[in-house]
Amino acid sequence: MDTLAGLLDGPKARGAFLLKAVFNPSWSVRIEDRAPLSVFTLVHGDGWVLTDGGDPVPLRAGDIAVARGPDPYTITDTPGLPPLITVDPDQRCSTAEGVDVSDSMSLGIRTWGVAQPAPDAAVMLTGTYLGPSEIGRRLLAALPPLLVRPAKGTDLTLVHLLTEEIGKDRPGQELVLDRLLDLLLIGVLRDWLADPDSGSPAWYRAHGDPVVGPALRLLHENPAYGWTVAELATKTGTSRASLARRFTDVMGEPPMAYLTGWRLALAADLLREPDATVATVARRVGYGSAFALSTAFKRVRGMSPQEYRATAPG
């Protein structure tokens, strides 16, 4: 698995909440669902996205937006218009007067909104990740509250497919929708990470560093190996002192501290697999025993692997 694939493997949809919404002008929807990550696009019509305290960001038809939770945000066709609908953490939709319209505005399978759309009605597709994995959280923690990527050819094809598939009820349909949502998300994140002016995290930009990059690739490709700074230096053709100094300067932590964090992030993800045991996970991420992993996990995360497994979202 290459580095980018490893970083993006975390936010993988597992039964994501997907919806096509139809609104007549003027419309304004307040999202307070506290979801960790949402992806949305306007298939028809234009709008704006507003995070609390931020300036309105335009959203044109075909643009892909990613909103990082749990902070609320508003999507509207008229900045300044008070929210007409609010979506709560249970995905329940209520009017400004507090009337629950979740069922009364349902239009069928994964479709919601006005029953008689006007010619200039807005059509929006939304996909909400309900529980990204622990590796994903390392990436998500570095994301800004909102990313908007202008429409591109590949995205338009995916949006068209998602539009066609979202209202269907077929065997395996949930999996099809999850994977389409993943592709949209990965496209946005990949562009964001590759943009040197985007504010992408140091640990990703470091992969282009001639000293730190090769060391990171070794750690990511084989985290279970018994790495030492000396061996990393040998493998990357530099001195131990130079590698340790450069790695700490670029990453903000020494190589072995980074490796510990990466191993524990991997362990947290693997612990969510139903058949995994602490012992097998320990071996896969480079700990000699279940006890060793449990000790490190509790020291860093404040709970045992068993406690984490019981509380981690599915």
mmCIF file of C-alpha atoms in Angstrom:
data_model
loop_
_atom_site.group_PDB
_atom_site.id
_atom_site.type_symbol
_atom_site.label_atom_id
_atom_site.label_comp_id
_atom_site.label_asym_id
_atom_site.label_seq_id
_atom_site.Cartn_x
_atom_site.Cartn_y
_atom_site.Cartn_z
ATOM 1 C CA MET A 1 0.000 0.000 0.000
ATOM 2 C CA ASP A 2 1.478 3.385 -0.977
ATOM 3 C CA THR A 3 1.565 6.255 1.484
ATOM 4 C CA LEU A 4 -1.399 8.123 0.048
ATOM 5 C CA ALA A 5 -3.507 4.964 0.015
ATOM 6 C CA GLY A 6 -2.580 4.317 3.612
ATOM 7 C CA LEU A 7 -3.526 7.807 4.701
ATOM 8 C CA LEU A 8 -6.823 7.753 2.831
ATOM 9 C CA ASP A 9 -7.767 4.227 3.816
ATOM 10 C CA GLY A 10 -9.325 5.446 7.068
ATOM 11 C CA PRO A 11 -12.341 7.469 5.941
ATOM 12 C CA LYS A 12 -13.993 4.504 4.248
ATOM 13 C CA ALA A 13 -17.784 4.548 4.135
ATOM 14 C CA ARG A 14 -19.524 1.752 6.008
ATOM 15 C CA GLY A 15 -23.244 2.224 5.588
ATOM 16 C CA ALA A 16 -22.951 5.990 5.129
ATOM 17 C CA PHE A 17 -26.063 8.153 5.281
ATOM 18 C CA LEU A 18 -26.802 9.259 1.712
ATOM 19 C CA LEU A 19 -29.591 11.542 0.576
ATOM 20 C CA LYS A 20 -30.791 13.493 -2.443
ATOM 21 C CA ALA A 21 -32.474 16.724 -1.334
ATOM 22 C CA VAL A 22 -34.657 18.980 -3.485
ATOM 23 C CA PHE A 23 -35.302 22.621 -2.539
ATOM 24 C CA ASN A 24 -37.223 25.452 -4.176
ATOM 25 C CA PRO A 25 -35.781 28.971 -3.874
ATOM 26 C CA SER A 26 -35.152 30.446 -1.398
ATOM 27 C CA TRP A 27 -33.747 27.732 0.838
ATOM 28 C CA SER A 28 -31.390 27.436 3.792
ATOM 29 C CA VAL A 29 -30.453 24.272 5.694
ATOM 30 C CA ARG A 30 -28.583 24.243 8.992
ATOM 31 C CA ILE A 31 -26.543 21.052 9.560
ATOM 32 C CA GLU A 32 -26.099 20.211 13.247
ATOM 33 C CA ASP A 33 -25.740 16.447 12.945
ATOM 34 C CA ARG A 34 -22.224 16.441 14.490
ATOM 35 C CA ALA A 35 -21.094 13.908 11.882
ATOM 36 C CA PRO A 36 -17.311 13.538 11.651
ATOM 37 C CA LEU A 37 -17.287 14.085 7.892
ATOM 38 C CA SER A 38 -19.782 14.962 5.159
ATOM 39 C CA VAL A 39 -19.439 15.248 1.387
ATOM 40 C CA PHE A 40 -21.993 17.161 -0.660
ATOM 41 C CA THR A 41 -22.517 18.532 -4.143
ATOM 42 C CA LEU A 42 -25.204 20.449 -5.996
ATOM 43 C CA VAL A 43 -26.398 18.566 -9.059
ATOM 44 C CA HIS A 44 -28.593 21.490 -10.080
ATOM 45 C CA GLY A 45 -28.500 25.089 -8.936
ATOM 46 C CA ASP A 46 -25.924 27.148 -7.087
ATOM 47 C CA GLY A 47 -25.505 27.880 -3.408
ATOM 48 C CA TRP A 48 -23.243 28.887 -0.574
ATOM 49 C CA VAL A 49 -21.703 27.116 2.405
ATOM 50 C CA LEU A 50 -21.221 28.984 5.674
ATOM 51 C CA THR A 51 -19.300 27.744 8.664
ATOM 52 C CA ASP A 52 -19.928 29.555 11.941
ATOM 53 C CA GLY A 53 -17.812 32.680 11.987
ATOM 54 C CA GLY A 54 -16.585 32.164 8.409
ATOM 55 C CA ASP A 55 -17.310 33.944 5.158
ATOM 56 C CA PRO A 56 -19.767 32.424 2.666
ATOM 57 C CA VAL A 57 -18.056 30.037 0.240
ATOM 58 C CA PRO A 58 -19.678 29.655 -3.190
ATOM 59 C CA LEU A 59 -20.834 26.195 -4.241
ATOM 60 C CA ARG A 60 -21.539 25.853 -7.961
ATOM 61 C CA ALA A 61 -23.214 22.917 -9.632
ATOM 62 C CA GLY A 62 -20.751 20.029 -9.731
ATOM 63 C CA ASP A 63 -18.395 21.405 -7.072
ATOM 64 C CA ILE A 64 -17.531 18.909 -4.333
ATOM 65 C CA ALA A 65 -17.545 20.117 -0.731
ATOM 66 C CA VAL A 66 -16.187 18.337 2.332
ATOM 67 C CA ALA A 67 -17.247 19.497 5.792
ATOM 68 C CA ARG A 68 -15.365 18.283 8.855
ATOM 69 C CA GLY A 69 -17.455 17.824 11.982
ATOM 70 C CA PRO A 70 -18.592 18.109 14.576
ATOM 71 C CA ASP A 71 -19.071 21.873 14.139
ATOM 72 C CA PRO A 72 -22.313 22.989 12.442
ATOM 73 C CA TYR A 73 -22.592 24.713 9.079
ATOM 74 C CA THR A 74 -25.276 26.102 6.772
ATOM 75 C CA ILE A 75 -25.954 25.455 3.085
ATOM 76 C CA THR A 76 -28.156 28.025 1.363
ATOM 77 C CA ASP A 77 -28.910 29.810 -1.886
ATOM 78 C CA THR A 78 -29.097 33.155 -0.091
ATOM 79 C CA PRO A 79 -26.401 34.096 2.439
ATOM 80 C CA GLY A 80 -28.037 35.740 5.432
ATOM 81 C CA LEU A 81 -31.313 33.872 5.054
ATOM 82 C CA PRO A 82 -32.257 32.305 8.422
ATOM 83 C CA PRO A 83 -32.256 28.484 8.345
ATOM 84 C CA LEU A 84 -35.586 27.067 7.248
ATOM 85 C CA ILE A 85 -34.608 23.476 8.101
ATOM 86 C CA THR A 86 -32.247 22.174 10.776
ATOM 87 C CA VAL A 87 -30.777 18.657 10.709
ATOM 88 C CA ASP A 88 -30.013 17.246 14.165
ATOM 89 C CA PRO A 89 -27.638 14.417 15.252
ATOM 90 C CA ASP A 90 -30.356 11.815 14.564
ATOM 91 C CA GLN A 91 -30.723 13.112 10.978
ATOM 92 C CA ARG A 92 -34.119 14.461 11.983
ATOM 93 C CA CYS A 93 -35.209 17.534 10.000
ATOM 94 C CA SER A 94 -37.154 20.300 11.734
ATOM 95 C CA THR A 95 -38.509 23.682 10.647
ATOM 96 C CA ALA A 96 -37.595 26.941 12.336
ATOM 97 C CA GLU A 97 -40.797 26.519 14.352
ATOM 98 C CA GLY A 98 -39.623 23.130 15.605
ATOM 99 C CA VAL A 99 -41.948 21.004 13.459
ATOM 100 C CA ASP A 100 -40.453 17.623 12.518
ATOM 101 C CA VAL A 101 -40.742 17.265 8.728
ATOM 102 C CA SER A 102 -38.485 14.231 8.326
ATOM 103 C CA ASP A 103 -41.352 12.015 7.182
ATOM 104 C CA SER A 104 -43.728 14.555 5.666
ATOM 105 C CA MET A 105 -41.087 15.745 3.163
ATOM 106 C CA SER A 106 -39.861 12.265 2.268
ATOM 107 C CA LEU A 107 -40.001 11.636 -1.487
ATOM 108 C CA GLY A 108 -39.057 7.965 -1.525
ATOM 109 C CA ILE A 109 -35.824 6.024 -1.314
ATOM 110 C CA ARG A 110 -33.016 8.322 -0.066
ATOM 111 C CA THR A 111 -34.855 11.348 -1.488
ATOM 112 C CA TRP A 112 -36.248 14.269 0.482
ATOM 113 C CA GLY A 113 -37.564 17.785 -0.049
ATOM 114 C CA VAL A 114 -40.304 19.523 -2.009
ATOM 115 C CA ALA A 115 -42.796 17.343 -3.851
ATOM 116 C CA GLN A 116 -43.309 19.874 -6.670
ATOM 117 C CA PRO A 117 -39.896 21.262 -7.604
ATOM 118 C CA ALA A 118 -39.707 24.493 -9.570
ATOM 119 C CA PRO A 119 -37.611 24.705 -12.765
ATOM 120 C CA ASP A 120 -34.892 26.466 -10.774
ATOM 121 C CA ALA A 121 -35.016 24.052 -7.836
ATOM 122 C CA ALA A 122 -31.731 23.054 -6.242
ATOM 123 C CA VAL A 123 -30.839 19.356 -6.154
ATOM 124 C CA MET A 124 -28.178 18.383 -3.636
ATOM 125 C CA LEU A 125 -26.517 15.037 -2.939
ATOM 126 C CA THR A 126 -25.166 14.484 0.552
ATOM 127 C CA GLY A 127 -23.082 11.643 1.955
ATOM 128 C CA THR A 128 -22.359 11.511 5.669
ATOM 129 C CA TYR A 129 -19.634 9.365 7.199
ATOM 130 C CA LEU A 130 -20.910 8.140 10.539
ATOM 131 C CA GLY A 131 -17.728 6.576 11.936
ATOM 132 C CA PRO A 132 -14.369 7.035 10.209
ATOM 133 C CA SER A 133 -11.569 4.800 11.398
ATOM 134 C CA GLU A 134 -8.720 5.851 13.635
ATOM 135 C CA ILE A 135 -6.244 6.238 10.785
ATOM 136 C CA GLY A 136 -8.737 8.553 9.165
ATOM 137 C CA ARG A 137 -8.853 10.694 12.281
ATOM 138 C CA ARG A 138 -5.168 11.505 11.882
ATOM 139 C CA LEU A 139 -5.981 12.920 8.478
ATOM 140 C CA LEU A 140 -9.279 14.492 9.486
ATOM 141 C CA ALA A 141 -7.711 16.276 12.432
ATOM 142 C CA ALA A 142 -5.567 18.206 9.954
ATOM 143 C CA LEU A 143 -8.451 19.144 7.649
ATOM 144 C CA PRO A 144 -9.904 22.658 7.670
ATOM 145 C CA PRO A 145 -13.584 22.903 8.606
ATOM 146 C CA LEU A 146 -14.522 23.149 4.922
ATOM 147 C CA LEU A 147 -12.969 22.173 1.583
ATOM 148 C CA VAL A 148 -14.588 23.003 -1.752
ATOM 149 C CA ARG A 149 -13.139 21.695 -4.997
ATOM 150 C CA PRO A 150 -14.352 23.050 -8.361
ATOM 151 C CA ALA A 151 -16.087 20.588 -10.636
ATOM 152 C CA LYS A 152 -13.837 18.336 -12.717
ATOM 153 C CA GLY A 153 -14.544 15.773 -15.402
ATOM 154 C CA THR A 154 -13.992 12.736 -13.201
ATOM 155 C CA ASP A 155 -16.116 14.210 -10.436
ATOM 156 C CA LEU A 156 -18.984 14.956 -12.818
ATOM 157 C CA THR A 157 -18.992 11.326 -13.945
ATOM 158 C CA LEU A 158 -19.083 10.136 -10.333
ATOM 159 C CA VAL A 159 -21.792 12.639 -9.426
ATOM 160 C CA HIS A 160 -23.861 11.425 -12.362
ATOM 161 C CA LEU A 161 -23.454 7.816 -11.215
ATOM 162 C CA LEU A 162 -24.325 8.726 -7.640
ATOM 163 C CA THR A 163 -27.412 10.606 -8.840
ATOM 164 C CA GLU A 164 -28.520 7.547 -10.789
ATOM 165 C CA GLU A 165 -27.832 5.079 -7.986
ATOM 166 C CA ILE A 166 -28.949 6.952 -4.880
ATOM 167 C CA GLY A 167 -32.664 6.304 -5.379
ATOM 168 C CA LYS A 168 -32.340 2.626 -6.221
ATOM 169 C CA ASP A 169 -33.151 -0.226 -3.884
ATOM 170 C CA ARG A 170 -31.209 -3.259 -5.099
ATOM 171 C CA PRO A 171 -29.171 -5.992 -3.426
ATOM 172 C CA GLY A 172 -25.790 -4.571 -2.471
ATOM 173 C CA GLN A 173 -26.933 -1.009 -3.150
ATOM 174 C CA GLU A 174 -25.528 0.319 0.093
ATOM 175 C CA LEU A 175 -22.065 -0.948 -0.824
ATOM 176 C CA VAL A 176 -22.269 0.628 -4.294
ATOM 177 C CA LEU A 177 -23.171 4.002 -2.789
ATOM 178 C CA ASP A 178 -20.447 3.758 -0.156
ATOM 179 C CA ARG A 179 -17.778 3.188 -2.776
ATOM 180 C CA LEU A 180 -18.990 6.042 -4.994
ATOM 181 C CA LEU A 181 -18.914 8.335 -1.981
ATOM 182 C CA ASP A 182 -15.379 7.188 -1.155
ATOM 183 C CA LEU A 183 -14.199 8.012 -4.669
ATOM 184 C CA LEU A 184 -15.592 11.534 -4.447
ATOM 185 C CA LEU A 185 -13.960 12.089 -1.075
ATOM 186 C CA ILE A 186 -10.579 10.683 -2.096
ATOM 187 C CA GLY A 187 -10.488 12.960 -5.129
ATOM 188 C CA VAL A 188 -10.947 16.049 -2.966
ATOM 189 C CA LEU A 189 -8.454 14.942 -0.330
ATOM 190 C CA ARG A 190 -5.837 13.909 -2.876
ATOM 191 C CA ASP A 191 -5.960 17.331 -4.538
ATOM 192 C CA TRP A 192 -5.846 19.061 -1.178
ATOM 193 C CA LEU A 193 -2.834 17.078 -0.032
ATOM 194 C CA ALA A 194 -0.991 17.687 -3.290
ATOM 195 C CA ASP A 195 -1.531 21.459 -3.240
ATOM 196 C CA PRO A 196 1.503 23.103 -1.586
ATOM 197 C CA ASP A 197 -0.573 26.185 -0.719
ATOM 198 C CA SER A 198 -3.537 24.329 0.775
ATOM 199 C CA GLY A 199 -2.260 24.052 4.340
ATOM 200 C CA SER A 200 -1.997 20.269 4.129
ATOM 201 C CA PRO A 201 -0.350 18.673 7.175
ATOM 202 C CA ALA A 202 3.410 18.566 7.650
ATOM 203 C CA TRP A 203 3.410 14.794 7.950
ATOM 204 C CA TYR A 204 2.094 14.520 4.403
ATOM 205 C CA ARG A 205 4.279 17.216 2.852
ATOM 206 C CA ALA A 206 7.271 15.526 4.484
ATOM 207 C CA HIS A 207 7.000 12.666 1.998
ATOM 208 C CA GLY A 208 8.688 14.953 -0.505
ATOM 209 C CA ASP A 209 11.620 15.627 1.813
ATOM 210 C CA PRO A 210 14.780 13.845 0.566
ATOM 211 C CA VAL A 211 15.684 12.669 4.092
ATOM 212 C CA VAL A 212 12.366 12.283 5.908
ATOM 213 C CA GLY A 213 10.373 11.025 2.928
ATOM 214 C CA PRO A 214 12.215 7.713 2.444
ATOM 215 C CA ALA A 215 12.152 7.073 6.203
ATOM 216 C CA LEU A 216 8.403 7.670 6.368
ATOM 217 C CA ARG A 217 7.802 5.321 3.468
ATOM 218 C CA LEU A 218 9.716 2.574 5.240
ATOM 219 C CA LEU A 219 7.735 3.076 8.452
ATOM 220 C CA HIS A 220 4.409 3.095 6.612
ATOM 221 C CA GLU A 221 5.166 0.109 4.425
ATOM 222 C CA ASN A 222 6.352 -2.109 7.280
ATOM 223 C CA PRO A 223 5.265 -0.733 10.660
ATOM 224 C CA ALA A 224 5.611 -4.129 12.366
ATOM 225 C CA TYR A 225 9.338 -4.299 11.723
ATOM 226 C CA GLY A 226 11.639 -3.616 14.690
ATOM 227 C CA TRP A 227 12.894 -0.299 13.412
ATOM 228 C CA THR A 228 15.633 1.702 15.082
ATOM 229 C CA VAL A 229 16.854 5.152 14.141
ATOM 230 C CA ALA A 230 20.203 3.635 13.192
ATOM 231 C CA GLU A 231 18.630 1.158 10.767
ATOM 232 C CA LEU A 232 16.376 3.812 9.253
ATOM 233 C CA ALA A 233 19.450 5.959 8.707
ATOM 234 C CA THR A 234 21.277 3.094 7.019
ATOM 235 C CA LYS A 235 18.317 2.299 4.761
ATOM 236 C CA THR A 236 17.936 5.936 3.748
ATOM 237 C CA GLY A 237 21.633 6.618 3.246
ATOM 238 C CA THR A 238 22.122 9.218 5.943
ATOM 239 C CA SER A 239 23.651 9.392 9.414
ATOM 240 C CA ARG A 240 21.699 8.570 12.546
ATOM 241 C CA ALA A 241 22.130 12.081 13.934
ATOM 242 C CA SER A 242 21.154 13.764 10.663
ATOM 243 C CA LEU A 243 18.036 11.624 10.282
ATOM 244 C CA ALA A 244 16.939 12.152 13.879
ATOM 245 C CA ARG A 245 17.467 15.913 13.651
ATOM 246 C CA ARG A 246 15.810 16.363 10.268
ATOM 247 C CA PHE A 247 12.877 14.093 11.113
ATOM 248 C CA THR A 248 12.178 15.980 14.336
ATOM 249 C CA ASP A 249 12.453 19.361 12.614
ATOM 250 C CA VAL A 250 10.041 18.408 9.830
ATOM 251 C CA MET A 251 7.595 16.194 11.721
ATOM 252 C CA GLY A 252 7.664 17.825 15.130
ATOM 253 C CA GLU A 253 8.551 14.554 16.858
ATOM 254 C CA PRO A 254 11.380 11.980 16.735
ATOM 255 C CA PRO A 255 11.169 8.967 14.397
ATOM 256 C CA MET A 256 10.379 6.417 17.094
ATOM 257 C CA ALA A 257 7.656 8.601 18.621
ATOM 258 C CA TYR A 258 6.070 8.915 15.207
ATOM 259 C CA LEU A 259 6.296 5.148 14.697
ATOM 260 C CA THR A 260 4.566 4.530 18.023
ATOM 261 C CA GLY A 261 1.707 6.835 17.056
ATOM 262 C CA TRP A 262 1.368 5.215 13.654
ATOM 263 C CA ARG A 263 1.362 1.711 15.118
ATOM 264 C CA LEU A 264 -1.309 2.622 17.639
ATOM 265 C CA ALA A 265 -3.415 4.276 14.950
ATOM 266 C CA LEU A 266 -3.187 1.078 12.917
ATOM 267 C CA ALA A 267 -4.019 -0.974 15.995
ATOM 268 C CA ALA A 268 -7.089 1.131 16.715
ATOM 269 C CA ASP A 269 -8.326 0.545 13.187
ATOM 270 C CA LEU A 270 -7.640 -3.203 13.289
ATOM 271 C CA LEU A 271 -9.356 -3.578 16.657
ATOM 272 C CA ARG A 272 -12.641 -2.704 14.988
ATOM 273 C CA GLU A 273 -12.485 -5.865 12.883
ATOM 274 C CA PRO A 274 -14.891 -8.366 14.437
ATOM 275 C CA ASP A 275 -12.534 -11.365 14.445
ATOM 276 C CA ALA A 276 -9.409 -9.535 15.589
ATOM 277 C CA THR A 277 -7.836 -10.299 18.946
ATOM 278 C CA VAL A 278 -5.481 -8.023 20.850
ATOM 279 C CA ALA A 279 -2.712 -10.598 20.358
ATOM 280 C CA THR A 280 -3.109 -10.781 16.574
ATOM 281 C CA VAL A 281 -3.335 -7.006 16.285
ATOM 282 C CA ALA A 282 -0.210 -6.660 18.414
ATOM 283 C CA ARG A 283 1.766 -8.872 16.045
ATOM 284 C CA ARG A 284 0.499 -7.025 12.984
ATOM 285 C CA VAL A 285 1.625 -3.614 14.249
ATOM 286 C CA GLY A 286 4.959 -4.580 15.795
ATOM 287 C CA TYR A 287 4.299 -5.384 19.456
ATOM 288 C CA GLY A 288 5.621 -8.621 20.867
ATOM 289 C CA SER A 289 2.559 -9.464 22.926
ATOM 290 C CA ALA A 290 -0.984 -8.422 23.748
ATOM 291 C CA PHE A 291 0.305 -7.098 27.075
ATOM 292 C CA ALA A 292 2.865 -4.841 25.361
ATOM 293 C CA LEU A 293 0.248 -3.400 23.021
ATOM 294 C CA SER A 294 -2.263 -2.944 25.836
ATOM 295 C CA THR A 295 0.290 -1.088 27.942
ATOM 296 C CA ALA A 296 1.236 1.287 25.115
ATOM 297 C CA PHE A 297 -2.362 1.762 24.033
ATOM 298 C CA LYS A 298 -3.540 2.655 27.517
ATOM 299 C CA ARG A 299 -0.592 4.975 28.127
ATOM 300 C CA VAL A 300 -1.256 6.971 24.974
ATOM 301 C CA ARG A 301 -5.049 6.750 24.672
ATOM 302 C CA GLY A 302 -6.106 6.452 28.264
ATOM 303 C CA MET A 303 -7.995 3.186 27.797
ATOM 304 C CA SER A 304 -7.246 -0.445 27.099
ATOM 305 C CA PRO A 305 -7.742 -1.984 23.655
ATOM 306 C CA GLN A 306 -10.768 -3.850 24.992
ATOM 307 C CA GLU A 307 -12.305 -0.625 26.277
ATOM 308 C CA TYR A 308 -11.599 1.079 22.972
ATOM 309 C CA ARG A 309 -13.206 -1.772 21.034
ATOM 310 C CA ALA A 310 -16.340 -1.464 23.173
ATOM 311 C CA THR A 311 -16.676 2.285 22.585
ATOM 312 C CA ALA A 312 -15.408 2.681 19.001
ATOM 313 C CA PRO A 313 -18.098 3.469 16.411
ATOM 314 C CA GLY A 314 -18.960 0.733 13.965
#
